[in-house]
mmCIF file of N, CA and C in Angstrom:
data_model
loop_
_atom_site.group_PDB
_atom_site.id
_atom_site.type_symbol
_atom_site.label_atom_id
_atom_site.label_comp_id
_atom_site.label_asym_id
_atom_site.label_seq_id
_atom_site.Cartn_x
_atom_site.Cartn_y
_atom_site.Cartn_z
ATOM 1 N N UNK A 1 -12.197 18.365 -16.991
ATOM 2 C CA UNK A 1 -11.189 17.816 -17.870
ATOM 3 C C UNK A 1 -11.568 16.409 -18.320
ATOM 4 N N UNK A 2 -12.069 15.605 -17.391
ATOM 5 C CA UNK A 2 -12.451 14.247 -17.754
ATOM 6 C C UNK A 2 -13.554 14.266 -18.813
ATOM 7 N N UNK A 3 -14.496 15.191 -18.666
ATOM 8 C CA UNK A 3 -15.602 15.279 -19.615
ATOM 9 C C UNK A 3 -15.089 15.572 -21.024
ATOM 10 N N UNK A 4 -14.205 16.564 -21.150
ATOM 11 C CA UNK A 4 -13.704 16.932 -22.475
ATOM 12 C C UNK A 4 -12.839 15.825 -23.069
ATOM 13 N N UNK A 5 -12.067 15.161 -22.228
ATOM 14 C CA UNK A 5 -11.280 14.025 -22.708
ATOM 15 C C UNK A 5 -12.175 12.909 -23.212
ATOM 16 N N UNK A 6 -13.218 12.618 -22.451
ATOM 17 C CA UNK A 6 -14.155 11.573 -22.848
ATOM 18 C C UNK A 6 -14.820 11.920 -24.180
ATOM 19 N N UNK A 7 -15.236 13.166 -24.313
ATOM 20 C CA UNK A 7 -15.881 13.583 -25.557
ATOM 21 C C UNK A 7 -14.896 13.534 -26.726
ATOM 22 N N UNK A 8 -13.678 14.005 -26.494
ATOM 23 C CA UNK A 8 -12.683 14.010 -27.559
ATOM 24 C C UNK A 8 -12.303 12.617 -28.020
ATOM 25 N N UNK A 9 -12.224 11.682 -27.079
ATOM 26 C CA UNK A 9 -11.873 10.304 -27.425
ATOM 27 C C UNK A 9 -13.056 9.589 -28.079
ATOM 28 N N UNK A 10 -14.259 10.011 -27.779
ATOM 29 C CA UNK A 10 -15.460 9.358 -28.316
ATOM 30 C C UNK A 10 -15.628 9.575 -29.815
ATOM 31 N N UNK A 11 -15.183 10.700 -30.329
ATOM 32 C CA UNK A 11 -15.361 10.997 -31.749
ATOM 33 C C UNK A 11 -14.130 10.579 -32.537
ATOM 34 N N UNK A 12 -14.372 9.820 -33.567
ATOM 35 C CA UNK A 12 -13.285 9.291 -34.400
ATOM 36 C C UNK A 12 -12.386 10.403 -34.946
ATOM 37 N N UNK A 13 -12.973 11.538 -35.326
ATOM 38 C CA UNK A 13 -12.191 12.615 -35.940
ATOM 39 C C UNK A 13 -11.234 13.293 -34.959
ATOM 40 N N UNK A 14 -11.527 13.264 -33.661
ATOM 41 C CA UNK A 14 -10.662 13.933 -32.676
ATOM 42 C C UNK A 14 -9.885 12.952 -31.796
ATOM 43 N N UNK A 15 -10.155 11.655 -31.926
ATOM 44 C CA UNK A 15 -9.527 10.645 -31.067
ATOM 45 C C UNK A 15 -8.004 10.682 -31.144
ATOM 46 N N UNK A 16 -7.454 10.797 -32.340
ATOM 47 C CA UNK A 16 -5.990 10.763 -32.480
ATOM 48 C C UNK A 16 -5.324 11.973 -31.822
ATOM 49 N N UNK A 17 -6.063 13.059 -31.640
ATOM 50 C CA UNK A 17 -5.526 14.230 -30.949
ATOM 51 C C UNK A 17 -5.622 14.058 -29.432
ATOM 52 N N UNK A 18 -6.780 13.597 -28.947
ATOM 53 C CA UNK A 18 -7.033 13.540 -27.506
ATOM 54 C C UNK A 18 -6.359 12.360 -26.808
ATOM 55 N N UNK A 19 -6.282 11.216 -27.456
ATOM 56 C CA UNK A 19 -5.763 10.022 -26.793
ATOM 57 C C UNK A 19 -4.341 10.187 -26.263
ATOM 58 N N UNK A 20 -3.405 10.738 -27.034
ATOM 59 C CA UNK A 20 -2.049 10.920 -26.490
ATOM 60 C C UNK A 20 -1.975 11.941 -25.351
ATOM 61 N N UNK A 21 -2.994 12.782 -25.203
ATOM 62 C CA UNK A 21 -3.001 13.785 -24.137
ATOM 63 C C UNK A 21 -3.484 13.231 -22.796
ATOM 64 N N UNK A 22 -3.947 11.990 -22.770
ATOM 65 C CA UNK A 22 -4.527 11.427 -21.553
ATOM 66 C C UNK A 22 -3.575 11.470 -20.357
ATOM 67 N N UNK A 23 -2.318 11.003 -20.466
ATOM 68 C CA UNK A 23 -1.424 11.085 -19.297
ATOM 69 C C UNK A 23 -1.187 12.530 -18.844
ATOM 70 N N UNK A 24 -1.083 13.450 -19.790
ATOM 71 C CA UNK A 24 -0.894 14.862 -19.451
ATOM 72 C C UNK A 24 -2.121 15.398 -18.705
ATOM 73 N N UNK A 25 -3.298 15.037 -19.166
ATOM 74 C CA UNK A 25 -4.532 15.472 -18.521
ATOM 75 C C UNK A 25 -4.626 14.937 -17.096
ATOM 76 N N UNK A 26 -4.283 13.663 -16.907
ATOM 77 C CA UNK A 26 -4.309 13.091 -15.559
ATOM 78 C C UNK A 26 -3.257 13.735 -14.665
ATOM 79 N N UNK A 27 -2.101 14.049 -15.227
ATOM 80 C CA UNK A 27 -1.066 14.744 -14.454
ATOM 81 C C UNK A 27 -1.521 16.131 -14.038
ATOM 82 N N UNK A 28 -2.150 16.850 -14.951
ATOM 83 C CA UNK A 28 -2.672 18.181 -14.636
ATOM 84 C C UNK A 28 -3.785 18.089 -13.595
ATOM 85 N N UNK A 29 -4.653 17.093 -13.741
ATOM 86 C CA UNK A 29 -5.713 16.886 -12.760
ATOM 87 C C UNK A 29 -5.148 16.596 -11.382
ATOM 88 N N UNK A 30 -4.100 15.790 -11.329
ATOM 89 C CA UNK A 30 -3.435 15.488 -10.056
ATOM 90 C C UNK A 30 -2.882 16.760 -9.434
ATOM 91 N N UNK A 31 -2.201 17.563 -10.237
ATOM 92 C CA UNK A 31 -1.640 18.822 -9.740
ATOM 93 C C UNK A 31 -2.738 19.721 -9.179
ATOM 94 N N UNK A 32 -3.834 19.867 -9.917
ATOM 95 C CA UNK A 32 -4.918 20.749 -9.477
ATOM 96 C C UNK A 32 -5.573 20.252 -8.190
ATOM 97 N N UNK A 33 -5.767 18.945 -8.076
ATOM 98 C CA UNK A 33 -6.360 18.399 -6.851
ATOM 99 C C UNK A 33 -5.423 18.613 -5.671
ATOM 100 N N UNK A 34 -4.131 18.332 -5.857
ATOM 101 C CA UNK A 34 -3.175 18.519 -4.761
ATOM 102 C C UNK A 34 -3.062 19.994 -4.377
ATOM 103 N N UNK A 35 -3.121 20.877 -5.340
ATOM 104 C CA UNK A 35 -3.067 22.312 -5.061
ATOM 105 C C UNK A 35 -4.294 22.728 -4.253
ATOM 106 N N UNK A 36 -5.447 22.201 -4.644
ATOM 107 C CA UNK A 36 -6.679 22.513 -3.921
ATOM 108 C C UNK A 36 -6.627 21.979 -2.484
ATOM 109 N N UNK A 37 -5.978 20.856 -2.284
ATOM 110 C CA UNK A 37 -5.862 20.265 -0.949
ATOM 111 C C UNK A 37 -4.845 20.994 -0.084
ATOM 112 N N UNK A 38 -4.242 22.027 -0.595
ATOM 113 C CA UNK A 38 -3.220 22.819 0.096
ATOM 114 C C UNK A 38 -1.926 22.034 0.309
ATOM 115 N N UNK A 39 -1.840 20.868 -0.272
ATOM 116 C CA UNK A 39 -0.621 20.056 -0.280
ATOM 117 C C UNK A 39 0.032 19.895 1.088
ATOM 118 N N UNK A 40 -0.754 19.748 2.133
ATOM 119 C CA UNK A 40 -0.166 19.443 3.438
ATOM 120 C C UNK A 40 0.393 18.026 3.380
ATOM 121 N N UNK A 41 1.317 17.724 4.258
ATOM 122 C CA UNK A 41 1.926 16.395 4.269
ATOM 123 C C UNK A 41 0.860 15.317 4.439
ATOM 124 N N UNK A 42 -0.082 15.549 5.330
ATOM 125 C CA UNK A 42 -1.160 14.584 5.576
ATOM 126 C C UNK A 42 -1.973 14.340 4.305
ATOM 127 N N UNK A 43 -2.338 15.410 3.606
ATOM 128 C CA UNK A 43 -3.123 15.277 2.382
ATOM 129 C C UNK A 43 -2.338 14.596 1.270
ATOM 130 N N UNK A 44 -1.056 14.912 1.149
ATOM 131 C CA UNK A 44 -0.227 14.262 0.133
ATOM 132 C C UNK A 44 -0.129 12.765 0.390
ATOM 133 N N UNK A 45 0.107 12.398 1.647
ATOM 134 C CA UNK A 45 0.204 10.978 1.993
ATOM 135 C C UNK A 45 -1.117 10.272 1.696
ATOM 136 N N UNK A 46 -2.221 10.876 2.111
ATOM 137 C CA UNK A 46 -3.532 10.285 1.860
ATOM 138 C C UNK A 46 -3.789 10.136 0.362
ATOM 139 N N UNK A 47 -3.469 11.160 -0.410
ATOM 140 C CA UNK A 47 -3.686 11.110 -1.854
ATOM 141 C C UNK A 47 -2.904 9.957 -2.478
ATOM 142 N N UNK A 48 -1.638 9.813 -2.101
ATOM 143 C CA UNK A 48 -0.830 8.761 -2.707
ATOM 144 C C UNK A 48 -1.190 7.376 -2.179
ATOM 145 N N UNK A 49 -1.696 7.282 -0.961
ATOM 146 C CA UNK A 49 -2.232 5.999 -0.482
ATOM 147 C C UNK A 49 -3.451 5.612 -1.322
ATOM 148 N N UNK A 50 -4.323 6.583 -1.588
ATOM 149 C CA UNK A 50 -5.482 6.324 -2.449
ATOM 150 C C UNK A 50 -5.041 5.886 -3.843
ATOM 151 N N UNK A 51 -4.017 6.546 -4.382
ATOM 152 C CA UNK A 51 -3.518 6.195 -5.713
ATOM 153 C C UNK A 51 -2.967 4.770 -5.730
ATOM 154 N N UNK A 52 -2.210 4.412 -4.708
ATOM 155 C CA UNK A 52 -1.634 3.064 -4.643
ATOM 156 C C UNK A 52 -2.736 2.019 -4.460
ATOM 157 N N UNK A 53 -3.717 2.319 -3.620
ATOM 158 C CA UNK A 53 -4.835 1.384 -3.438
ATOM 159 C C UNK A 53 -5.624 1.206 -4.738
ATOM 160 N N UNK A 54 -5.918 2.309 -5.418
ATOM 161 C CA UNK A 54 -6.638 2.233 -6.685
ATOM 162 C C UNK A 54 -5.870 1.441 -7.723
ATOM 163 N N UNK A 55 -4.568 1.699 -7.823
ATOM 164 C CA UNK A 55 -3.720 0.967 -8.764
ATOM 165 C C UNK A 55 -3.692 -0.518 -8.399
ATOM 166 N N UNK A 56 -3.606 -0.818 -7.106
ATOM 167 C CA UNK A 56 -3.549 -2.212 -6.655
ATOM 168 C C UNK A 56 -4.825 -2.971 -7.007
ATOM 169 N N UNK A 57 -5.965 -2.327 -6.823
ATOM 170 C CA UNK A 57 -7.234 -2.962 -7.193
ATOM 171 C C UNK A 57 -7.258 -3.236 -8.690
ATOM 172 N N UNK A 58 -6.748 -2.301 -9.479
ATOM 173 C CA UNK A 58 -6.687 -2.498 -10.928
ATOM 174 C C UNK A 58 -5.754 -3.651 -11.296
ATOM 175 N N UNK A 59 -4.628 -3.784 -10.596
ATOM 176 C CA UNK A 59 -3.705 -4.900 -10.857
ATOM 177 C C UNK A 59 -4.421 -6.226 -10.611
ATOM 178 N N UNK A 60 -5.124 -6.313 -9.484
ATOM 179 C CA UNK A 60 -5.875 -7.538 -9.182
ATOM 180 C C UNK A 60 -6.945 -7.770 -10.250
ATOM 181 N N UNK A 61 -7.641 -6.710 -10.636
ATOM 182 C CA UNK A 61 -8.684 -6.832 -11.647
ATOM 183 C C UNK A 61 -8.156 -7.297 -12.992
ATOM 184 N N UNK A 62 -7.057 -6.716 -13.432
ATOM 185 C CA UNK A 62 -6.478 -7.084 -14.725
ATOM 186 C C UNK A 62 -5.939 -8.514 -14.689
ATOM 187 N N UNK A 63 -5.292 -8.882 -13.593
ATOM 188 C CA UNK A 63 -4.656 -10.201 -13.538
ATOM 189 C C UNK A 63 -5.649 -11.339 -13.303
ATOM 190 N N UNK A 64 -6.777 -11.063 -12.642
ATOM 191 C CA UNK A 64 -7.732 -12.138 -12.351
ATOM 192 C C UNK A 64 -9.019 -12.048 -13.159
ATOM 193 N N UNK A 65 -9.401 -10.842 -13.554
ATOM 194 C CA UNK A 65 -10.665 -10.655 -14.259
ATOM 195 C C UNK A 65 -11.875 -10.765 -13.347
ATOM 196 N N UNK A 66 -11.653 -10.802 -12.042
ATOM 197 C CA UNK A 66 -12.749 -11.054 -11.105
ATOM 198 C C UNK A 66 -13.414 -9.787 -10.568
ATOM 199 N N UNK A 67 -12.769 -8.657 -10.594
ATOM 200 C CA UNK A 67 -13.355 -7.455 -9.993
ATOM 201 C C UNK A 67 -14.244 -6.711 -10.991
ATOM 202 N N UNK A 68 -13.669 -6.376 -12.140
ATOM 203 C CA UNK A 68 -14.402 -5.605 -13.150
ATOM 204 C C UNK A 68 -14.633 -6.403 -14.430
ATOM 205 N N UNK A 69 -14.352 -7.685 -14.416
ATOM 206 C CA UNK A 69 -14.425 -8.494 -15.623
ATOM 207 C C UNK A 69 -13.069 -8.515 -16.322
ATOM 208 N N UNK A 70 -13.002 -9.165 -17.460
ATOM 209 C CA UNK A 70 -11.746 -9.282 -18.199
ATOM 210 C C UNK A 70 -11.484 -8.003 -18.987
ATOM 211 N N UNK A 71 -10.321 -7.420 -18.787
ATOM 212 C CA UNK A 71 -9.939 -6.209 -19.507
ATOM 213 C C UNK A 71 -8.425 -6.050 -19.457
ATOM 214 N N UNK A 72 -7.919 -5.173 -20.294
ATOM 215 C CA UNK A 72 -6.487 -4.885 -20.330
ATOM 216 C C UNK A 72 -6.301 -3.427 -20.719
ATOM 217 N N UNK A 73 -5.200 -2.847 -20.271
ATOM 218 C CA UNK A 73 -4.875 -1.467 -20.617
ATOM 219 C C UNK A 73 -3.973 -1.435 -21.838
ATOM 220 N N UNK A 74 -4.253 -0.504 -22.732
ATOM 221 C CA UNK A 74 -3.412 -0.300 -23.903
ATOM 222 C C UNK A 74 -2.309 0.693 -23.533
ATOM 223 N N UNK A 75 -1.660 1.281 -24.508
ATOM 224 C CA UNK A 75 -0.518 2.163 -24.267
ATOM 225 C C UNK A 75 -0.889 3.623 -23.997
ATOM 226 N N UNK A 76 -2.153 3.996 -24.162
ATOM 227 C CA UNK A 76 -2.549 5.408 -24.084
ATOM 228 C C UNK A 76 -2.262 6.047 -22.733
ATOM 229 N N UNK A 77 -2.280 5.280 -21.650
ATOM 230 C CA UNK A 77 -2.065 5.849 -20.319
ATOM 231 C C UNK A 77 -0.602 5.822 -19.895
ATOM 232 N N UNK A 78 0.273 5.450 -20.796
ATOM 233 C CA UNK A 78 1.698 5.455 -20.484
ATOM 234 C C UNK A 78 2.208 4.078 -20.099
ATOM 235 N N UNK A 79 3.443 4.043 -19.588
ATOM 236 C CA UNK A 79 4.062 2.758 -19.236
ATOM 237 C C UNK A 79 3.271 2.029 -18.149
ATOM 238 N N UNK A 80 3.409 0.702 -18.151
ATOM 239 C CA UNK A 80 2.653 -0.119 -17.210
ATOM 240 C C UNK A 80 3.585 -0.834 -16.235
ATOM 241 N N UNK A 81 3.088 -1.035 -15.028
ATOM 242 C CA UNK A 81 3.738 -1.874 -14.029
ATOM 243 C C UNK A 81 2.727 -2.957 -13.696
ATOM 244 N N UNK A 82 3.122 -4.210 -13.839
ATOM 245 C CA UNK A 82 2.202 -5.336 -13.635
ATOM 246 C C UNK A 82 0.949 -5.189 -14.497
ATOM 247 N N UNK A 83 1.154 -4.723 -15.728
ATOM 248 C CA UNK A 83 0.105 -4.570 -16.742
ATOM 249 C C UNK A 83 -0.897 -3.447 -16.474
ATOM 250 N N UNK A 84 -0.600 -2.591 -15.484
ATOM 251 C CA UNK A 84 -1.488 -1.456 -15.185
ATOM 252 C C UNK A 84 -0.651 -0.182 -15.116
ATOM 253 N N UNK A 85 -1.027 0.855 -15.869
ATOM 254 C CA UNK A 85 -0.279 2.112 -15.799
ATOM 255 C C UNK A 85 -0.490 2.805 -14.448
ATOM 256 N N UNK A 86 0.571 3.322 -13.840
ATOM 257 C CA UNK A 86 0.423 4.045 -12.572
ATOM 258 C C UNK A 86 -0.542 5.230 -12.662
ATOM 259 N N UNK A 87 -0.701 5.791 -13.850
ATOM 260 C CA UNK A 87 -1.617 6.924 -13.996
ATOM 261 C C UNK A 87 -3.052 6.554 -13.641
ATOM 262 N N UNK A 88 -3.406 5.275 -13.751
ATOM 263 C CA UNK A 88 -4.771 4.886 -13.396
ATOM 264 C C UNK A 88 -4.985 5.021 -11.891
ATOM 265 N N UNK A 89 -3.937 4.819 -11.114
ATOM 266 C CA UNK A 89 -4.029 5.042 -9.670
ATOM 267 C C UNK A 89 -4.273 6.508 -9.355
ATOM 268 N N UNK A 90 -3.587 7.384 -10.104
ATOM 269 C CA UNK A 90 -3.826 8.822 -9.921
ATOM 270 C C UNK A 90 -5.270 9.170 -10.252
ATOM 271 N N UNK A 91 -5.791 8.556 -11.303
ATOM 272 C CA UNK A 91 -7.174 8.815 -11.684
ATOM 273 C C UNK A 91 -8.133 8.396 -10.569
ATOM 274 N N UNK A 92 -7.907 7.225 -9.981
ATOM 275 C CA UNK A 92 -8.756 6.786 -8.869
ATOM 276 C C UNK A 92 -8.667 7.758 -7.696
ATOM 277 N N UNK A 93 -7.470 8.206 -7.371
ATOM 278 C CA UNK A 93 -7.302 9.142 -6.252
ATOM 279 C C UNK A 93 -8.032 10.454 -6.531
ATOM 280 N N UNK A 94 -7.922 10.956 -7.756
ATOM 281 C CA UNK A 94 -8.626 12.187 -8.133
ATOM 282 C C UNK A 94 -10.132 12.003 -7.960
ATOM 283 N N UNK A 95 -10.660 10.897 -8.456
ATOM 284 C CA UNK A 95 -12.100 10.660 -8.363
ATOM 285 C C UNK A 95 -12.567 10.534 -6.919
ATOM 286 N N UNK A 96 -11.791 9.861 -6.072
ATOM 287 C CA UNK A 96 -12.170 9.717 -4.662
ATOM 288 C C UNK A 96 -12.163 11.076 -3.966
ATOM 289 N N UNK A 97 -11.120 11.875 -4.200
ATOM 290 C CA UNK A 97 -11.033 13.195 -3.565
ATOM 291 C C UNK A 97 -12.182 14.090 -4.034
ATOM 292 N N UNK A 98 -12.467 14.076 -5.322
ATOM 293 C CA UNK A 98 -13.569 14.901 -5.832
ATOM 294 C C UNK A 98 -14.913 14.432 -5.281
ATOM 295 N N UNK A 99 -15.117 13.133 -5.209
ATOM 296 C CA UNK A 99 -16.355 12.596 -4.641
ATOM 297 C C UNK A 99 -16.483 12.988 -3.171
ATOM 298 N N UNK A 100 -15.403 12.848 -2.423
ATOM 299 C CA UNK A 100 -15.418 13.184 -0.993
ATOM 300 C C UNK A 100 -15.674 14.670 -0.765
ATOM 301 N N UNK A 101 -15.318 15.508 -1.728
ATOM 302 C CA UNK A 101 -15.499 16.954 -1.559
ATOM 303 C C UNK A 101 -16.976 17.352 -1.514
ATOM 304 N N UNK A 102 -17.862 16.467 -1.919
ATOM 305 C CA UNK A 102 -19.290 16.756 -1.879
ATOM 306 C C UNK A 102 -19.906 16.506 -0.509
ATOM 307 N N UNK A 103 -19.130 15.962 0.413
ATOM 308 C CA UNK A 103 -19.633 15.610 1.738
ATOM 309 C C UNK A 103 -19.007 16.499 2.800
ATOM 310 N N UNK A 104 -19.663 16.614 3.955
ATOM 311 C CA UNK A 104 -19.096 17.435 5.038
ATOM 312 C C UNK A 104 -17.715 16.917 5.441
ATOM 313 N N UNK A 105 -16.855 17.840 5.823
ATOM 314 C CA UNK A 105 -15.494 17.437 6.186
ATOM 315 C C UNK A 105 -15.359 17.059 7.648
ATOM 316 N N UNK A 106 -16.354 17.356 8.451
ATOM 317 C CA UNK A 106 -16.277 17.026 9.871
ATOM 318 C C UNK A 106 -16.952 15.679 10.111
ATOM 319 N N UNK A 107 -16.213 14.596 9.872
ATOM 320 C CA UNK A 107 -16.776 13.258 9.996
ATOM 321 C C UNK A 107 -17.048 12.881 11.451
ATOM 322 N N UNK A 108 -16.537 13.635 12.407
ATOM 323 C CA UNK A 108 -16.756 13.319 13.814
ATOM 324 C C UNK A 108 -18.219 13.490 14.208
ATOM 325 N N UNK A 109 -18.979 14.234 13.425
ATOM 326 C CA UNK A 109 -20.389 14.451 13.755
ATOM 327 C C UNK A 109 -21.254 13.266 13.349
ATOM 328 N N UNK A 110 -20.685 12.328 12.598
ATOM 329 C CA UNK A 110 -21.470 11.164 12.194
ATOM 330 C C UNK A 110 -21.658 10.230 13.378
ATOM 331 N N UNK A 111 -22.836 9.577 13.479
ATOM 332 C CA UNK A 111 -23.076 8.667 14.616
ATOM 333 C C UNK A 111 -22.173 7.454 14.571
#
C-alpha cells in the first residue's frame, strides 16, 4: 500500500486523487497489521505504545528541527496535535512491526 501511495503521489496527474486517501490508507494498514498480529491485548498495547513513541519523536522533531531537520506536516494526514497528525504515529508503528516481522520471534535465543 505504501508503494502505490508513494507512486500515486509522485505523479502530478494522480496526486490530487491519492493525497486525500492517505489517512484512509494508513487506517487500513493499521487494521491489517493488527489483524495479522491476532489482536491480542499484549500486541495491541505494544502497537499503540509504538505509535505514541513514533508520534512523540515526530513532535520533538517538528518543534525543534533537531532530529530530522526542519519540516512541517501539511493537512494531507488529517488533523494535528502539537503540529503532528496522530496518523504519523500509526505509520511508524506499522513500519516497526513490518520490519520486526523479518526477524526471528524468539529473542531469548540471542546472546
